[in-house]
Coordinates of C-alpha atoms in Angstrom, one line a residue:
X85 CA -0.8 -1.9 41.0
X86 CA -3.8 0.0 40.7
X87 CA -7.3 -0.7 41.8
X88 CA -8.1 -0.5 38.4
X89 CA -7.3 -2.1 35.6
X90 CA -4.7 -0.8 33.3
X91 CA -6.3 1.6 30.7
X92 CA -5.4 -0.1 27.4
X93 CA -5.8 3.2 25.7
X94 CA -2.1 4.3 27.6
X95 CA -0.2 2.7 25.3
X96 CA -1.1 -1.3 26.5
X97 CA -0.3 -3.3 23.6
X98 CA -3.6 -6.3 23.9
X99 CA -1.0 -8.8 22.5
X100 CA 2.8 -9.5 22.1
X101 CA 4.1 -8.3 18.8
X102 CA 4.8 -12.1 17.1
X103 CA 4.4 -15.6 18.5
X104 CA 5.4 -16.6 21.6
X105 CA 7.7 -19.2 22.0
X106 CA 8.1 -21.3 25.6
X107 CA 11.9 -21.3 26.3
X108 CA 11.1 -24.3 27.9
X109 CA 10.2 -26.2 24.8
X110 CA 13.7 -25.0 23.4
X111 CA 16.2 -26.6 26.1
X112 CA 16.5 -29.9 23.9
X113 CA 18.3 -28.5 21.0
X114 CA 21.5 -28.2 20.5
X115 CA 21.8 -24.8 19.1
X116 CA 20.2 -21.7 20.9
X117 CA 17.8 -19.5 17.5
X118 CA 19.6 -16.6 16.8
X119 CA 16.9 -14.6 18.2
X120 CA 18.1 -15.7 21.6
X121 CA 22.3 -14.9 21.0
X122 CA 23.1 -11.3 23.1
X123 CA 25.1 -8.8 21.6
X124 CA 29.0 -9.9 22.2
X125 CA 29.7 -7.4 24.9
X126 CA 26.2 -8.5 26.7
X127 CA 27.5 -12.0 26.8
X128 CA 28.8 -13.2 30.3
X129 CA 31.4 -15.0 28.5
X130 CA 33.1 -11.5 27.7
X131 CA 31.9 -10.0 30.8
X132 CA 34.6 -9.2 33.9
X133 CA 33.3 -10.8 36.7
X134 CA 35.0 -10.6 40.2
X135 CA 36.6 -13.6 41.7
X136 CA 34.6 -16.2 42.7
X137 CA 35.0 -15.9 46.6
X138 CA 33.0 -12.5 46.5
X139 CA 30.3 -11.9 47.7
X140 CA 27.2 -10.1 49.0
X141 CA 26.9 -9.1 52.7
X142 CA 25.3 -11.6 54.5
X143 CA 23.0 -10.2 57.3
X144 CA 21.6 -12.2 60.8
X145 CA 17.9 -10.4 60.7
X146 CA 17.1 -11.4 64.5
X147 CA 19.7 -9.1 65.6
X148 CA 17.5 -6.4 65.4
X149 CA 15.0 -8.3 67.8
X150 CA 17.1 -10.0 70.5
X151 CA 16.8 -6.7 72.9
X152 CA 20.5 -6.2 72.9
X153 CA 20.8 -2.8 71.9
X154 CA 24.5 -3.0 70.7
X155 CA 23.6 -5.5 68.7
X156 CA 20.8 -3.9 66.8
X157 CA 22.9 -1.0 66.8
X158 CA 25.7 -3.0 64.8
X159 CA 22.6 -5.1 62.3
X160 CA 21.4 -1.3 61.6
X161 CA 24.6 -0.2 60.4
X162 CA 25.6 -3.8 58.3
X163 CA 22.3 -3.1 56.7
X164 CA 23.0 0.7 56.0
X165 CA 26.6 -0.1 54.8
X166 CA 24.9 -3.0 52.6
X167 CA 22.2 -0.7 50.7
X168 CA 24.4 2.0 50.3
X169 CA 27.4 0.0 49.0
X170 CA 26.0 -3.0 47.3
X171 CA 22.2 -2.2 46.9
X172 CA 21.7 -6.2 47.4
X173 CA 22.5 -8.3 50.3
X174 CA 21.3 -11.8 51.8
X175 CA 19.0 -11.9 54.9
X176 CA 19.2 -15.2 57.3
X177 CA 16.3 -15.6 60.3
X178 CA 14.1 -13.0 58.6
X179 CA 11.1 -14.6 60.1
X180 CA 9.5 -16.7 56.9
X181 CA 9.7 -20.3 57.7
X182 CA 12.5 -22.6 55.9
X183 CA 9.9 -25.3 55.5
X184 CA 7.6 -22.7 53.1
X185 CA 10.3 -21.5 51.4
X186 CA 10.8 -25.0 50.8
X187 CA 7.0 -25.4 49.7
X188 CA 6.8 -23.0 47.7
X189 CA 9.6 -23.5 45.5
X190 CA 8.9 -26.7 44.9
X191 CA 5.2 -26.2 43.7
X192 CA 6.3 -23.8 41.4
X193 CA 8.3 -26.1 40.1
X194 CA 6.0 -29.0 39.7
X195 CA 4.3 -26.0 37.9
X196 CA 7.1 -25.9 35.3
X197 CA 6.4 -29.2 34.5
X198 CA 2.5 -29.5 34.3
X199 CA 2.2 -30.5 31.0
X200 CA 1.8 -27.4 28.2
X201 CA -1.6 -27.3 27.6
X202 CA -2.1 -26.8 31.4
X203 CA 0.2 -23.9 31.4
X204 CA -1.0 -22.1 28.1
X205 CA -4.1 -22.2 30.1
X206 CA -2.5 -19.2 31.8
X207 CA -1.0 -17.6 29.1
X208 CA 0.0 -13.8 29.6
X209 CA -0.5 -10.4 27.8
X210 CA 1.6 -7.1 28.1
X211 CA -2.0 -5.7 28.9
X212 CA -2.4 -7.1 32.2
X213 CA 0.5 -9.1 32.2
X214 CA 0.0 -11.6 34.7
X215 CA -0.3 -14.8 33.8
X216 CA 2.3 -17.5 32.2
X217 CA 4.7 -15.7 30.1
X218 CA 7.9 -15.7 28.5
X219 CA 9.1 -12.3 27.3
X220 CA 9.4 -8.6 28.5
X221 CA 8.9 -6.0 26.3
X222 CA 7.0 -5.3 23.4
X223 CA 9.6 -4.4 20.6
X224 CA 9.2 -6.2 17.6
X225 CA 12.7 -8.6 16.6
X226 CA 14.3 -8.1 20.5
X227 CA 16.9 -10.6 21.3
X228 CA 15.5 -12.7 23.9
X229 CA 15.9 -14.0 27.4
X230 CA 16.3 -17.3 28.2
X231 CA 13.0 -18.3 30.5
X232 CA 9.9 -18.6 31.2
X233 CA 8.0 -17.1 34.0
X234 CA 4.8 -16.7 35.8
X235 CA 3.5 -13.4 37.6
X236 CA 0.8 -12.5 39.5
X237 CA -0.4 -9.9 41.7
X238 CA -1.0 -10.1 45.4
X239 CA -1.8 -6.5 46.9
X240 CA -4.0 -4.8 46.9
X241 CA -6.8 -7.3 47.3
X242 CA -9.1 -6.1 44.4
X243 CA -6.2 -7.0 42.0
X244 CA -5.8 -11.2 43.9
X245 CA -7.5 -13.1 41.3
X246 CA -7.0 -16.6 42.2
X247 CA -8.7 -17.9 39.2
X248 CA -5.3 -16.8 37.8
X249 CA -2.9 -18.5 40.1
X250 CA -2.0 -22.2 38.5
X251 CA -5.2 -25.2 40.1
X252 CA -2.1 -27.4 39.8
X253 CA 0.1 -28.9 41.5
X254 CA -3.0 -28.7 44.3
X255 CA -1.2 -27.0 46.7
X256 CA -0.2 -24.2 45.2
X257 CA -2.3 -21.7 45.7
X258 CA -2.8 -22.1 49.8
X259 CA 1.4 -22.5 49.6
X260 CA 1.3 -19.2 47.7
X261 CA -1.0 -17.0 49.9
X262 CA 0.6 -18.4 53.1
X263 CA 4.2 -17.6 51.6
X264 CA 3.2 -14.4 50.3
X265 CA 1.5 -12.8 53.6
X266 CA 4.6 -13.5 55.1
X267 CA 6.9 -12.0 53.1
X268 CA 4.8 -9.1 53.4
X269 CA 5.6 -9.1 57.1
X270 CA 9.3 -9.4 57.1
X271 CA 8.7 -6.6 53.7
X272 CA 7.3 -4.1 56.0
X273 CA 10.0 -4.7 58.6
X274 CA 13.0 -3.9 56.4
X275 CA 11.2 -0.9 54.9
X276 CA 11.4 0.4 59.4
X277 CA 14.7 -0.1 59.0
X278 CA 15.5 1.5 55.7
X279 CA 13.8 4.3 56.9
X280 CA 15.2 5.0 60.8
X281 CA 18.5 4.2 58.5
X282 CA 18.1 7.0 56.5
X283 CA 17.8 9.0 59.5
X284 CA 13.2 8.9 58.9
X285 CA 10.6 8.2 61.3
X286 CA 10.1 4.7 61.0
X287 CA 7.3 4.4 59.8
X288 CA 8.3 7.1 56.4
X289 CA 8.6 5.1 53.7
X290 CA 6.3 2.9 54.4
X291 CA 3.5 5.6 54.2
X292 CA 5.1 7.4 51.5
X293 CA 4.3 3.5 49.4
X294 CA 0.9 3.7 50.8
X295 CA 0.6 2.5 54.6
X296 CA -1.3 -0.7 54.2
X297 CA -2.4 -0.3 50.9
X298 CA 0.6 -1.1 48.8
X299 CA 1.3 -3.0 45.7
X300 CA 3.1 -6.3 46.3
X301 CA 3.4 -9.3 43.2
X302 CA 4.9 -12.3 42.5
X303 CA 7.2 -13.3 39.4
X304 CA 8.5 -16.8 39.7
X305 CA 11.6 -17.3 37.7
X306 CA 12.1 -20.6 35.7
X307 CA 15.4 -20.9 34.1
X308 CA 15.4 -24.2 31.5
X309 CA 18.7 -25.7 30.4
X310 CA 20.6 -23.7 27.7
X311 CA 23.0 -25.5 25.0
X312 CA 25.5 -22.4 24.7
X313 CA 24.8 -20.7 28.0
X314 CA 28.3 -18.4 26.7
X315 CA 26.2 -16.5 24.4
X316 CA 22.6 -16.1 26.4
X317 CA 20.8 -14.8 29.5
X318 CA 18.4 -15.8 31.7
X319 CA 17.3 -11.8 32.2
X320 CA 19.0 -9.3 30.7
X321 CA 20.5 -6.6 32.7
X322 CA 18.3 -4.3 34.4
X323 CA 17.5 -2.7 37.9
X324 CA 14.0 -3.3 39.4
X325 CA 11.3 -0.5 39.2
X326 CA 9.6 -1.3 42.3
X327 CA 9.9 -0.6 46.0
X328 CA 12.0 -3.3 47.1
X329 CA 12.6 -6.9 46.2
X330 CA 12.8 -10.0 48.1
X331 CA 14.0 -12.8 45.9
X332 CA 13.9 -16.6 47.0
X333 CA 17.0 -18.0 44.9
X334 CA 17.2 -21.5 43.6
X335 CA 19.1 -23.3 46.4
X336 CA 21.3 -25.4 44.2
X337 CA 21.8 -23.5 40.9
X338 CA 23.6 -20.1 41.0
X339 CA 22.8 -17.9 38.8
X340 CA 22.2 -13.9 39.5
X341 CA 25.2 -11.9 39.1
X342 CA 25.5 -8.0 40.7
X343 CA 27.2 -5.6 39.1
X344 CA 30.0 -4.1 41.3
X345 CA 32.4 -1.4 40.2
X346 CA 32.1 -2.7 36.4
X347 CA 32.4 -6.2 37.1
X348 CA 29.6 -8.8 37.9
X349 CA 29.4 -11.1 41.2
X350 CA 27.7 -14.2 41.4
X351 CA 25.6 -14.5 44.3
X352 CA 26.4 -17.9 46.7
X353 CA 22.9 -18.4 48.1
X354 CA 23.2 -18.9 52.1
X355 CA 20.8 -22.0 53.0
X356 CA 17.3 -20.3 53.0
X357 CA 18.6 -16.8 52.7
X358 CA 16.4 -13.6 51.2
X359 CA 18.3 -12.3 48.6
X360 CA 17.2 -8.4 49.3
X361 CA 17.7 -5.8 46.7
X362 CA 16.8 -1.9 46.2
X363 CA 14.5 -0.9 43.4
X364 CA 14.2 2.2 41.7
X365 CA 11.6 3.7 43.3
X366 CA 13.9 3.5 46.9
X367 CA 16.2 5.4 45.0
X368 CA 14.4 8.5 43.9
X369 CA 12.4 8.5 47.9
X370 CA 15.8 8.0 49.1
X371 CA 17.0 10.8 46.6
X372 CA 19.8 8.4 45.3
X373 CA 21.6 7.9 49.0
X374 CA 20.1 4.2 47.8
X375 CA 20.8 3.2 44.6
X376 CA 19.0 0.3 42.7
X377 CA 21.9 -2.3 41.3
X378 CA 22.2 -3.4 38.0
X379 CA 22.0 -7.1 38.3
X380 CA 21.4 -10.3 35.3
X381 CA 20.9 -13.6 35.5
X382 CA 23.3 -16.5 33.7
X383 CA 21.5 -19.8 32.4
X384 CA 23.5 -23.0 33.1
X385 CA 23.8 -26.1 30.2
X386 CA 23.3 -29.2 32.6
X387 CA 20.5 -28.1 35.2
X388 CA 17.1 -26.1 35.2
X389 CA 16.8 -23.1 37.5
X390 CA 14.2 -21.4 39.7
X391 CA 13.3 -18.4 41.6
X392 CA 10.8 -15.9 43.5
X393 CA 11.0 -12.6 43.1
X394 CA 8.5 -10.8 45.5
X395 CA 8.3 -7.2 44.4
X396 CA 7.3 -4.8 47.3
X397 CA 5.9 -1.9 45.3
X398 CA 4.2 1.7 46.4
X399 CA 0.4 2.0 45.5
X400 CA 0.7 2.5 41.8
X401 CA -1.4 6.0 41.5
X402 CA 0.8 7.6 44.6
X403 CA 3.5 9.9 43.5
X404 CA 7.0 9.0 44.3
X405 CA 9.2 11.9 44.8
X406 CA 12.5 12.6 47.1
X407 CA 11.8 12.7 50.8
X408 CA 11.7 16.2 51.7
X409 CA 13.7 15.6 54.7
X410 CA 16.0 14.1 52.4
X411 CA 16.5 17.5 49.9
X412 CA 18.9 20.2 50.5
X413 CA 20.1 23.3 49.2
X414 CA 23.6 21.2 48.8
X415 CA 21.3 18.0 46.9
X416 CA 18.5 19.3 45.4
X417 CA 15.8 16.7 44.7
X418 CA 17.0 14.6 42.0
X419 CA 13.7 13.7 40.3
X420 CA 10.4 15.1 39.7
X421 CA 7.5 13.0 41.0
X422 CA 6.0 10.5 39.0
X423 CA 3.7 7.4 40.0
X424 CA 4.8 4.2 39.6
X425 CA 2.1 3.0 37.4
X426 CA 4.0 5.3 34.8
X427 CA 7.2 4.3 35.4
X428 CA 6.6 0.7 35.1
X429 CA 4.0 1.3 32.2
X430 CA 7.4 3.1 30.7
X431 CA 9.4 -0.3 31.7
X432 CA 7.4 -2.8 30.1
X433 CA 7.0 -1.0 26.6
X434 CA 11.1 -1.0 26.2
X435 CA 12.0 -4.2 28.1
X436 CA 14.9 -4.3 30.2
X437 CA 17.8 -1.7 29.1
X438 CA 20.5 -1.7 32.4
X439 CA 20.2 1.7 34.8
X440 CA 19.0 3.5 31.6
X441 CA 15.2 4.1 32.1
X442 CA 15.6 5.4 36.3
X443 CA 18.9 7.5 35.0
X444 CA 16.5 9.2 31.9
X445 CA 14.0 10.5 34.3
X446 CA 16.7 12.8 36.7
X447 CA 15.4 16.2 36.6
X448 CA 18.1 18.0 34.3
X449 CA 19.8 20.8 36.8

């Protein structure tokens, strides 16, 4: 995220194309609007999904910290084995305490259900797009997700605005900055390890994002109620453009599915578990020995849902390119450099399409 504004002139719409409707204001009918109804083969009720006792590796973070080298040496490899197969997995004693988690989830959910006014307050446009929102995207007449959301920026400084961050419930915004700073901590340890994994000094990738001055934002998830949950989403398919995410699923509800081998997983949260997943820009610095996962969210008919999903970004006016130590004669670097601010600006005009927009932007060989 720059430490500029976003020039409007490069293709910002200043509004969304037709009124916004809260999804939230919808989960009393009984019938979903047509504009919400996914194309039959984007359904998950004509989707393959794996069976239900699959799931995502499940990692024990304080390995790596216990000064038992064998130990480490076996954490390093799950979480090698884990990006390079899965591209998600689930993090336990990462270091960010149960009892924020806890906090912070909760606030955001007392958010939810401030009354409307209070959240319009904090209504969102695709120009700065942080705010209170409830669509991605800018095409006129898209089929809809099912949710509502919130996003706001956290690094670098200049862009933290805490005029925007919700004045209610009251402790939301000391919950938020305490959460955040350290989930920026446990961020910059996994990006060590991604790095000595990919056979990089340690502290590679990390610099290649910007050393301290990275992007990092917040985009809290709420999922209301759907009548016919068979023929909606909560988020379309899509991989994530950033860095890395570190997403703090709803404890209770299920609801993000991975795509494995051409079938989707549902993820069984581990009690105050990171989900961890690889974003798009990994991939191209990694030169695709990381690849970002395709992965959706279902909506459920009897209970709300919630999430955080912390995006760790690069400085959005760096380029991100292949590592050079990472190109070879054999695999020739695999994309052209581009910063992120254009690749995301390139996201958010076309709203979510699958692996489609990091798979357009290979160099041709």
């Amino acid at each position: 995220d720059q430490h500029w504004e976003p020039n409007l002139s490069m293709n910002s719409p200043l509004d969304w194309p037709e009124p916004i409707v809260r999804v939230q204001s919808l989960s009393d009918t009984n019938v979903i609007p047509d504009r919400y109804i996914k194309p039959p083969p984007e359904r998950p009720s004509f989707s393959p999904t794996i069976n239900a006792d699959t799931n995502i590796p499940l990692i024990d973070f304080s390995g790596l910290f216990t000064g038992d080298e064998a130990l480490r040496a076996t954490t390093l490899e799950q979480i090698s084995e884990a990006c390079r197969e899965w591209g998600f997995f689930q993090v336990v004693n990462h270091g960010v305490k149960p009892e924020l988690m806890d906090s912070a989830r909760e606030a955001w959910r007392q958010f939810f259900h401030q009354p409307m006014q209070v959240k319009q307050a904090y209504a969102n446009s695709p120009a700065t797009y942080e705010g209170y929102g409830s669509r991605l995207g800018v095409v006129k007449g898209a089929v809809l997700d099912w949710s509502d959301y919130y996003y706001l920026h956290y690094l670098p400084c200049s862009l933290r605005d805490h005029k925007k961050w919700p004045a209610l419930p009251t402790s939301l915004r000391e919950v938020i900055d305490e959460y955040s700073r350290q989930v920026v901590k446990f961020g910059g340890e996994l990006m060590k390890v991604l790095a000595v994994n990919l056979g990089l000094a340690e502290d590679r990738l990390q610099n290649a994002f910007g050393g301290d001055d990275i992007g990092a934002c917040l985009r809290v998830n709420f999922y209301p109620r759907c009548p016919q949950p068979d023929l909606a989403l909560g988020l379309s398919s899509h991989s994530d453009p950033g860095g890395m995410t570190i997403l703090l699923p709803d404890q209770h509800v299920p609801g993000l599915q991975v795509r494995k081998d051409h079938s989707w997983i549902t993820v069984k949260p581990a009690p105050h578990a990171f989900i961890v997943n690889i974003g798009d820009q990994i991939q191209v610095l990694s030169n695709t020995i990381y690849k970002s996962v395709e992965h959706r969210v279902i909506v459920n008919s009897n209970m709300e849902r919630i999430s955080l999903a912390f995006f760790y970004n690069p400085k959005s006016d760096l380029l991100i390119e292949p590592a050079k130590e990472l190109v070879t004669p054999e695999k020739p670097a695999l994309y052209s450099p581009m910063t992120f601010d254009e690749y995301r600006r390139f996201i958010r005009l076309r709203g979510p399409r699958g692996k489609s927009q990091v798979e357009s932007l290979t160099s041709p060989r």
